[in-house]
Amino acid sequence: MSEVRVRIAPSPSGFLHIGTAKIALFNWLYARQTGGTFVLRLEDTDADRTEEEFVQAMCDGFKWLGIDWDEGPAFGDEPQKGDFGPYRQSERNQLHRDAGQKLLSEGKAYRCFCTKEELDIERERAQKEKRPPRYNGKCRDLDAAESQARHEAGERNVVRFKVPEGQTIIEDLVQGTVETQNKEFDDFVILKPTGDPIFHLAVVVDDGDMNITHVFRGDDHLTNTSRHAMLFDALGYDRPIFAHLPMVLDEQGKKYSKRLHGANVLDWREDGYLPETMLNYVALMGWSPGDDEEIFTRDELVKAFSVDRLGKSAAKFDMKRLQWINGQHMRTMPIEELRDRVLPRLSEAGIDFSGKSEEWLTQMAAICQEKLKTLNEIVDYTDFFFKDIDEYNAKAVKKQFQKEGALDRLEIILAVFQENDCTTQALHDAIEAVCEEKELGLGQINPLVRLSLSGKMMGPGVFELAELLGKDECIKRLENAIEYVKGL
RNA sequence: AGCGUAGUGGCCAAAUGGUUUAAGGCACAUGGUUUUCAUCCAUGCGAUUGCGGGUUCAAAUCCCGUCUACGCUACCA
């Protein structure tokens, strides 16, 4: 068996779609696991929809996910890689034309002079009579010489593939044996009047010429695969092994629309999700490990992946599950790494942390690690460190500051802070001791501390955050809180 | 209209004829964890395996039918 060669062939008409990412992931996993080659090929034949910035945007998505390619086209700073180029379909046009001509000259295809209008009428009639809409093969048996003459005279025509008799059998890695009667297919077009290829011809030629051995793609192509198989055969290529994967559905169970937030994989980066989360989650939509393991790093995925555990049914996107997976990854991440990933989110929120030491920032990340579900939540969890409290959480004010005895308790807390070292341990012990002495519960003290120091009712542990805030600042904030409560 | 694929608790899914009174996780609920939110831990909740037949001693698993969803049937990709 020759070396595994797989590919992802997106049409760069925008961003990297979550569905494309899923397909790319499985191709990539297979390549990495087998030591094979992962090829990036751009299906950019739809010229007006393809722009260089789209190519860049799409590849930014791949890079963020950590899906790297061994062969692919040049763009931006990327050099062309690989010996099977060009890797843009638009630059392979002549190859496709030649393949079409070859089939024509071998009698495996023929020119069709039917007009579009004729065919439209025929199709409509078929619909009305509840017959399957298929081309009737009118031009199939046209005399070759006559056909050529009409073509040379400039008569508009397309080239159709002459679908052979018999049946086509595909051994799909996911779908199993797919057997189709060739008579279910009409003679489909392979070359447009301009001589440009139709998609089906182009992919087959490209996959054939690039020696692609395995094709993992969306199951929307399952029916097309029989056509492709016939084309592979007719052109004398070895057929690759196919694996048709179910597509990604949105939370309503519909095909993931491009317009939906989250269709772009980079939307998830923006929302504070980790690339390994996306890989992990998407892998679990359509593949399951044999055991109860659910959390996988990129490397673990490469190791654990196996073709025979791919599923056939489509899965709906589930935000809650994604969040959970993200939390799991955040928790196992080295603290320095979490710090470095979280800091840019603070910058984006306009928070200036340049005055803090690296050690302090690491500590800040550490006290949040067990609580965060997304990177973005860091802002809500820590912004009070970097600015004065301009407003106390209204609900918390009602629940804490406006309670009977709040002021007395704040005075007690202030005394504790004044008399003790401002460390997690010291504060904890001191508060506990005071609680016992005054017969108070921690629940009557800690929420007041939190609210006074952070203005919020949630966040990192109170003593931990107090230590990071520093003694002077804590005392100042407690005094402010006392003034505030007096004014109520 | 033909052909194709899928249908297991709200969601992801395991189990391809029997060790299953259908795993596990998410979500949800309750309790505990230095208050609350979150995390974590524990417990719990919840499925006549789309529906109807059949084969079998035995079916989520095999067969037939049916419904629903999606895909392909483009001079789109």
XYZ file of C-alpha atoms (C1' of nucleotides) in Angstrom:
565
model
C 0.000 0.000 0.000
C 1.434 3.310 -1.029
C 1.735 6.299 1.258
C -1.514 7.836 2.451
C -2.398 11.095 0.737
C -5.485 12.968 1.855
C -6.737 16.446 1.127
C -9.108 19.185 2.059
C -10.446 21.105 -0.899
C -12.408 24.094 0.337
C -13.867 26.787 -1.812
C -12.388 29.985 -0.393
C -15.497 32.093 -0.607
C -15.345 33.459 2.921
C -14.177 32.094 6.225
C -13.427 28.598 7.453
C -16.803 27.002 8.030
C -17.264 24.737 11.019
C -18.335 21.925 8.686
C -15.249 22.310 6.530
C -13.157 22.283 9.673
C -14.674 18.982 10.700
C -13.901 17.372 7.359
C -10.416 18.829 7.397
C -9.850 17.494 10.895
C -10.653 13.908 9.983
C -8.463 14.035 6.888
C -5.697 15.593 8.925
C -6.027 13.092 11.755
C -5.790 10.243 9.319
C -2.717 11.707 7.663
C -0.973 12.387 10.949
C -1.796 8.992 12.309
C -0.555 7.101 9.285
C 2.422 9.307 8.579
C 0.737 10.348 5.364
C 0.469 13.648 3.559
C -2.237 16.242 4.058
C -2.873 18.407 1.015
C -4.630 21.768 0.906
C -6.214 22.421 -2.444
C -8.232 25.526 -3.178
C -11.364 25.086 -5.236
C -11.327 28.644 -6.403
C -12.953 28.240 -9.799
C -15.842 30.417 -8.806
C -13.701 33.420 -9.663
C -15.931 36.272 -8.550
C -16.467 34.766 -5.151
C -12.811 34.114 -4.531
C -10.604 36.818 -3.226
C -7.173 36.644 -1.778
C -8.343 37.893 1.587
C -10.791 35.003 1.759
C -7.971 32.567 1.189
C -6.105 34.197 4.027
C -9.141 34.207 6.304
C -9.763 30.547 5.713
C -6.193 29.601 6.390
C -6.178 31.670 9.557
C -8.881 29.315 10.704
C -6.788 26.245 9.942
C -3.780 27.751 11.661
C -5.740 28.644 14.744
C -6.955 25.069 14.999
C -3.462 23.779 14.459
C -4.366 21.915 11.305
C -1.239 22.246 9.223
C -0.822 21.108 5.656
C 2.116 19.437 3.969
C 1.276 20.533 0.477
C -0.614 23.571 -0.679
C -0.601 26.765 -2.722
C 1.277 29.978 -2.125
C -0.590 32.929 -0.654
C 0.286 35.757 1.684
C 3.508 34.708 3.376
C 2.915 31.050 2.620
C 5.143 29.466 0.004
C 3.836 26.742 -2.254
C 4.630 23.346 -0.795
C 4.646 19.979 -2.539
C 5.327 18.458 -5.936
C 1.776 17.926 -7.103
C 0.895 21.535 -7.851
C -0.534 23.783 -8.804
C -2.804 23.622 -5.785
C -5.377 26.093 -6.970
C -8.079 24.586 -9.077
C -8.195 27.707 -11.226
C -4.611 27.038 -12.280
C -5.398 23.473 -13.223
C -7.945 24.396 -15.839
C -5.944 23.052 -18.764
C -5.572 19.674 -17.075
C -9.329 19.450 -16.713
C -9.920 20.473 -20.316
C -7.440 17.893 -21.513
C -9.130 15.192 -19.496
C -12.470 16.131 -21.040
C -10.988 16.032 -24.514
C -9.445 12.657 -23.790
C -12.802 11.200 -22.854
C -14.303 12.764 -25.961
C -11.691 11.315 -28.270
C -12.011 7.909 -26.670
C -15.733 7.934 -27.201
C -16.421 7.977 -23.465
C -18.051 11.369 -23.766
C -19.942 13.258 -26.438
C -20.985 16.710 -27.446
C -24.527 17.739 -26.668
C -26.138 20.517 -28.654
C -29.375 20.741 -26.751
C -30.108 24.241 -25.601
C -30.593 25.168 -22.017
C -34.144 26.222 -22.780
C -34.990 22.846 -24.244
C -33.619 21.101 -21.242
C -35.432 23.368 -18.836
C -38.718 22.640 -20.541
C -38.005 18.939 -20.491
C -37.096 19.052 -16.820
C -40.245 20.922 -15.920
C -42.366 18.464 -17.805
C -40.712 15.604 -15.987
C -41.493 17.256 -12.688
C -45.089 17.745 -13.665
C -45.469 14.167 -14.760
C -43.733 13.057 -11.552
C -40.879 11.485 -13.387
C -37.279 11.885 -12.227
C -35.738 14.825 -14.056
C -33.011 13.412 -16.225
C -31.320 14.188 -19.496
C -32.864 12.016 -22.205
C -29.661 11.181 -24.060
C -30.808 12.856 -27.253
C -27.327 13.719 -28.520
C -25.675 10.564 -27.335
C -25.682 8.784 -30.665
C -24.926 11.744 -32.877
C -22.489 10.905 -35.640
C -18.969 11.771 -34.461
C -17.954 13.543 -37.633
C -21.160 15.534 -37.764
C -20.818 16.446 -34.150
C -17.282 17.657 -34.665
C -18.312 19.669 -37.697
C -21.109 21.401 -35.828
C -18.714 22.181 -33.018
C -16.165 23.651 -35.401
C -18.862 25.695 -37.035
C -19.262 27.346 -33.675
C -22.480 25.757 -32.526
C -22.862 26.003 -28.772
C -22.441 22.688 -26.987
C -21.442 20.977 -23.797
C -19.615 17.705 -23.303
C -21.457 14.970 -21.510
C -20.032 11.835 -19.980
C -21.405 8.647 -21.472
C -22.520 6.751 -18.386
C -21.713 3.086 -18.964
C -24.074 0.175 -18.448
C -24.020 -1.828 -15.272
C -23.623 -0.841 -11.699
C -21.141 1.012 -9.583
C -20.033 -0.329 -6.253
C -18.238 1.735 -3.682
C -16.694 0.439 -0.507
C -17.121 3.399 1.763
C -15.205 3.401 5.027
C -18.177 4.892 6.835
C -21.201 4.005 4.770
C -20.185 0.481 3.925
C -20.909 -0.970 0.518
C -22.859 1.456 -1.620
C -24.251 -0.143 -4.718
C -25.889 1.948 -7.410
C -27.400 1.047 -10.744
C -25.806 3.192 -13.429
C -29.159 3.663 -15.110
C -30.059 5.892 -12.186
C -27.680 8.433 -13.641
C -28.143 10.469 -16.756
C -25.245 11.500 -18.937
C -23.987 14.381 -16.887
C -22.135 17.391 -18.185
C -18.381 17.485 -17.702
C -17.403 20.431 -19.886
C -19.328 23.688 -20.189
C -19.785 25.450 -23.546
C -16.697 27.480 -22.688
C -14.704 24.302 -22.358
C -14.363 24.836 -18.625
C -14.857 21.765 -16.490
C -17.764 21.079 -14.227
C -16.972 20.370 -10.585
C -17.237 16.585 -10.890
C -14.591 16.384 -13.587
C -12.311 18.834 -11.836
C -12.250 16.996 -8.499
C -11.659 13.658 -10.104
C -8.809 14.927 -12.221
C -7.278 16.748 -9.298
C -7.600 13.851 -6.883
C -6.310 11.505 -9.563
C -3.322 13.617 -10.510
C -2.462 14.328 -6.903
C -2.487 10.615 -6.117
C -5.051 11.116 -3.385
C -5.564 7.764 -1.679
C -8.381 8.551 0.750
C -11.209 11.023 0.523
C -12.955 11.996 3.742
C -15.748 14.377 2.794
C -19.304 15.379 3.634
C -22.028 12.822 3.014
C -23.748 15.329 0.760
C -21.376 13.905 -1.841
C -22.363 10.320 -1.320
C -24.536 10.108 -4.427
C -22.002 12.038 -6.460
C -19.401 9.488 -5.586
C -20.770 6.966 -8.028
C -20.354 9.531 -10.775
C -16.860 10.227 -9.596
C -16.018 6.555 -9.498
C -17.099 6.152 -13.110
C -14.945 9.114 -14.044
C -11.936 7.752 -12.174
C -12.355 4.514 -14.074
C -12.839 6.158 -17.444
C -9.761 8.311 -17.000
C -7.654 5.369 -15.930
C -6.994 6.499 -12.373
C -7.075 4.274 -9.342
C -10.100 5.125 -7.269
C -9.345 6.556 -3.873
C -10.988 5.059 -0.813
C -13.981 7.112 0.242
C -15.319 7.923 3.662
C -18.470 10.018 3.765
C -18.991 11.783 7.047
C -22.226 13.269 8.306
C -22.406 17.028 8.263
C -22.572 19.407 11.197
C -26.052 20.560 12.147
C -26.919 23.660 14.131
C -28.794 23.543 17.427
C -32.096 23.422 15.571
C -30.932 20.442 13.585
C -30.576 22.409 10.360
C -27.569 22.554 8.117
C -25.179 25.030 9.728
C -25.947 28.241 7.876
C -23.095 30.532 6.924
C -24.947 33.406 8.468
C -25.154 31.842 11.904
C -22.728 33.051 14.524
C -20.369 30.168 15.056
C -20.371 29.033 11.441
C -16.983 30.681 11.216
C -14.597 28.726 13.404
C -12.916 31.992 14.339
C -16.172 33.126 15.946
C -15.344 30.648 18.658
C -11.934 32.116 19.164
C -13.610 35.461 19.580
C -16.023 34.007 22.124
C -13.185 32.730 24.254
C -12.962 29.088 23.279
C -9.700 27.237 22.886
C -8.687 25.691 19.578
C -8.203 22.326 21.280
C -11.786 22.571 22.508
C -13.074 22.979 18.992
C -10.982 20.096 17.719
C -12.103 17.944 20.627
C -15.741 18.829 20.248
C -15.922 18.528 16.485
C -14.114 15.207 16.608
C -16.763 13.909 18.972
C -19.493 14.816 16.498
C -19.305 11.765 14.333
C -16.554 9.848 16.002
C -16.375 8.197 19.375
C -13.452 6.591 21.129
C -14.049 3.037 22.300
C -13.867 3.962 25.969
C -15.403 6.631 28.198
C -12.728 9.188 27.477
C -14.131 12.510 26.299
C -11.395 15.046 26.706
C -8.637 14.899 24.129
C -5.715 17.090 23.258
C -4.709 17.367 19.645
C -2.016 14.738 20.053
C -4.297 12.381 21.918
C -6.806 12.692 19.129
C -4.188 11.700 16.580
C -3.389 8.628 18.634
C -6.942 7.625 19.469
C -8.593 8.264 16.115
C -9.757 5.236 14.214
C -11.691 5.048 11.004
C -13.909 2.188 12.103
C -15.344 4.240 14.937
C -16.748 6.919 12.698
C -20.515 7.261 12.893
C -23.046 7.725 10.151
C -25.622 9.994 11.699
C -25.498 13.755 11.822
C -25.127 15.514 15.165
C -26.592 18.765 16.386
C -24.329 21.400 17.812
C -24.618 21.669 21.591
C -23.306 24.821 23.183
C -23.466 23.507 26.750
C -21.328 20.539 25.906
C -18.867 22.770 24.114
C -18.649 24.974 27.199
C -18.039 22.015 29.406
C -15.259 20.723 27.174
C -13.703 24.171 27.122
C -13.754 24.298 30.913
C -12.080 20.915 31.064
C -9.275 22.055 28.799
C -8.817 25.289 30.697
C -8.452 23.384 33.930
C -5.725 21.071 32.708
C -3.697 23.763 31.035
C -0.383 24.868 32.606
C -1.023 28.050 34.525
C 1.494 30.139 32.576
C -0.188 29.148 29.396
C -3.588 30.073 30.722
C -2.174 33.418 31.810
C -0.800 34.115 28.357
C -4.060 33.191 26.690
C -6.152 35.233 29.026
C -4.153 38.467 29.010
C -5.041 39.448 25.454
C -8.712 39.268 26.441
C -8.068 41.834 29.157
C -6.265 44.081 26.693
C -9.176 43.854 24.316
C -11.465 44.939 27.129
C -9.326 48.040 27.554
C -7.653 46.902 30.736
C -4.065 47.986 31.292
C -2.141 45.429 33.290
C 1.330 46.711 32.475
C 1.808 47.801 36.091
C 1.574 44.236 37.360
C 4.430 41.783 37.583
C 4.454 38.539 35.674
C 4.234 36.682 38.957
C 1.199 38.667 40.034
C -0.518 38.021 36.720
C 0.231 34.326 36.961
C -1.318 34.267 40.392
C -4.364 36.069 39.073
C -4.787 33.431 36.381
C -4.286 30.724 38.981
C -7.124 31.840 41.230
C -9.487 31.871 38.247
C -8.443 28.641 36.613
C -10.932 26.437 38.412
C -13.828 28.703 37.613
C -13.591 29.903 34.055
C -15.561 28.344 31.267
C -14.277 30.644 28.546
C -11.259 32.890 28.157
C -13.496 35.927 27.910
C -14.917 35.441 31.375
C -11.584 36.576 32.754
C -12.716 40.174 32.284
C -15.697 39.814 34.587
C -13.656 37.858 37.058
C -10.770 40.268 37.399
C -11.520 43.747 36.069
C -11.941 45.147 39.600
C -8.230 44.585 40.196
C -7.434 47.261 37.680
C -9.912 49.996 38.461
C -11.807 51.521 41.344
C -15.275 50.249 42.039
C -17.653 52.694 40.466
C -20.761 50.739 41.233
C -21.724 47.834 43.462
C -23.825 45.087 41.992
C -27.400 46.201 42.653
C -28.735 42.811 43.601
C -25.871 42.229 45.979
C -26.375 45.614 47.610
C -29.938 44.645 48.426
C -28.948 41.235 49.662
C -25.848 42.217 51.634
C -25.384 45.916 52.333
C -29.008 46.601 53.163
C -29.246 43.768 55.641
C -29.543 44.362 59.369
C -26.127 44.633 60.986
C -24.175 44.920 57.769
C -22.413 48.003 58.981
C -21.286 46.380 62.234
C -19.968 43.422 60.391
C -18.092 45.610 57.927
C -16.392 47.317 60.852
C -15.356 43.914 62.192
C -13.983 42.955 58.807
C -12.072 46.194 58.516
C -10.458 45.552 61.882
C -9.408 42.092 60.771
C -7.768 43.471 57.669
C -6.005 46.161 59.659
C -4.664 43.747 62.238
C -3.511 40.899 60.002
C -1.175 40.117 57.165
C -2.970 40.286 53.897
C -2.393 36.686 52.866
C -4.972 34.073 51.997
C -4.066 31.941 54.954
C -3.834 34.702 57.549
C -7.098 36.297 56.501
C -8.854 33.003 56.388
C -7.743 32.094 59.903
C -8.503 35.512 61.307
C -11.971 35.694 59.811
C -12.748 32.231 61.042
C -11.618 33.161 64.547
C -13.721 36.313 64.554
C -16.736 34.407 63.339
C -16.434 32.010 66.198
C -15.940 34.760 68.741
C -18.911 36.824 67.560
C -21.005 33.771 66.774
C -21.323 34.645 63.131
C -21.394 32.365 60.119
C -18.929 32.744 57.299
C -21.923 33.376 55.121
C -22.545 36.601 56.972
C -19.012 37.826 56.430
C -17.549 36.613 53.153
C -20.177 38.019 50.806
C -19.640 41.433 52.400
C -15.911 41.134 51.877
C -16.373 40.158 48.286
C -18.826 42.916 47.559
C -16.659 45.545 49.218
C -13.491 44.496 47.479
C -14.792 43.640 44.029
C -18.257 45.159 43.772
C -19.587 41.791 42.649
C -21.269 38.753 44.037
C -19.131 36.300 42.185
C -15.504 35.822 41.273
C -12.376 34.174 42.576
C -12.104 33.172 46.237
C -12.375 36.186 48.517
C -9.150 35.705 50.463
C -7.201 34.905 47.348
C -8.360 38.032 45.657
C -7.707 40.079 48.786
C -4.122 38.914 48.860
C -3.629 39.955 45.276
C -5.313 43.266 45.861
C -2.916 44.131 48.690
C -3.510 45.333 52.218
C -3.731 49.057 51.564
C -6.132 48.691 48.710
C -8.321 46.286 50.684
C -8.540 48.676 53.595
C -9.328 51.580 51.304
C -12.097 49.631 49.611
C -13.528 48.477 52.912
C -13.598 52.065 54.168
C -15.337 53.117 50.958
C -17.875 50.376 51.458
C -18.563 51.504 55.005
C -19.135 55.064 53.791
C -21.419 53.746 51.083
C -23.491 51.715 53.522
C -23.782 54.660 55.869
C -25.222 56.662 53.018
C -27.941 54.161 52.232
C -41.006 11.912 -8.684
C -36.746 8.608 -8.576
C -32.260 7.116 -5.964
C -29.358 7.452 -1.524
C -28.366 8.134 3.879
C -29.996 8.696 8.773
C -33.649 8.305 13.046
C -31.201 5.137 20.708
C -33.712 9.898 27.054
C -33.722 17.616 25.780
C -28.273 16.989 23.426
C -23.600 13.881 22.202
C -23.353 8.835 22.278
C -22.106 3.000 23.752
C -23.849 -1.636 22.900
C -24.418 -4.737 15.756
C -28.616 -11.279 18.018
C -28.146 -13.269 24.270
C -23.244 -11.203 30.186
C -28.485 -5.008 28.970
C -34.237 -4.672 34.059
C -30.206 -0.151 26.930
C -23.220 2.118 29.244
C -20.953 6.858 29.840
C -20.941 12.193 29.295
C -23.629 17.067 28.676
C -27.985 19.438 30.458
C -31.382 19.356 34.539
C -32.584 18.562 40.083
C -31.049 17.889 45.207
C -27.208 17.772 48.970
C -22.090 18.778 50.319
C -17.572 21.675 49.243
C -15.013 28.675 53.686
C -21.723 32.727 51.577
C -23.625 33.489 46.503
C -22.492 32.388 40.836
C -19.040 28.970 39.045
C -15.884 24.707 39.911
C -15.439 20.046 42.253
C -17.767 15.650 44.750
C -22.098 12.692 45.755
C -26.984 11.335 44.723
C -30.980 11.554 41.608
C -33.957 12.487 37.174
C -35.087 10.834 32.667
C -35.675 5.819 26.730
C -41.833 0.767 25.501
C -33.980 2.178 20.795
C -39.221 6.934 14.853
C -43.695 3.804 13.889
C -45.959 -1.114 12.233
C -45.228 -6.007 11.048
C -41.967 -10.408 10.485
C -37.689 -14.058 11.394
C -35.780 -16.238 16.136
C -35.834 -19.797 22.193
C -33.823 -14.566 22.115
C -33.718 -8.115 18.220
C -31.689 -1.477 19.443
C -28.993 -5.082 16.544
C -31.485 -9.304 10.857
C -35.842 -8.840 7.024
C -40.190 -6.165 4.982
C -43.272 -1.989 5.063
C -44.159 2.968 6.671
C -43.259 8.015 8.497
C -39.939 12.027 9.202
C -35.374 14.711 8.182
C -31.457 15.544 5.009
C -28.649 14.812 0.403
C -28.109 13.960 -5.042
C -30.802 13.999 -9.501
C -27.483 21.985 -12.294
C -24.298 24.290 -18.608
C -23.173 25.549 -8.963
C -19.212 23.925 -6.011
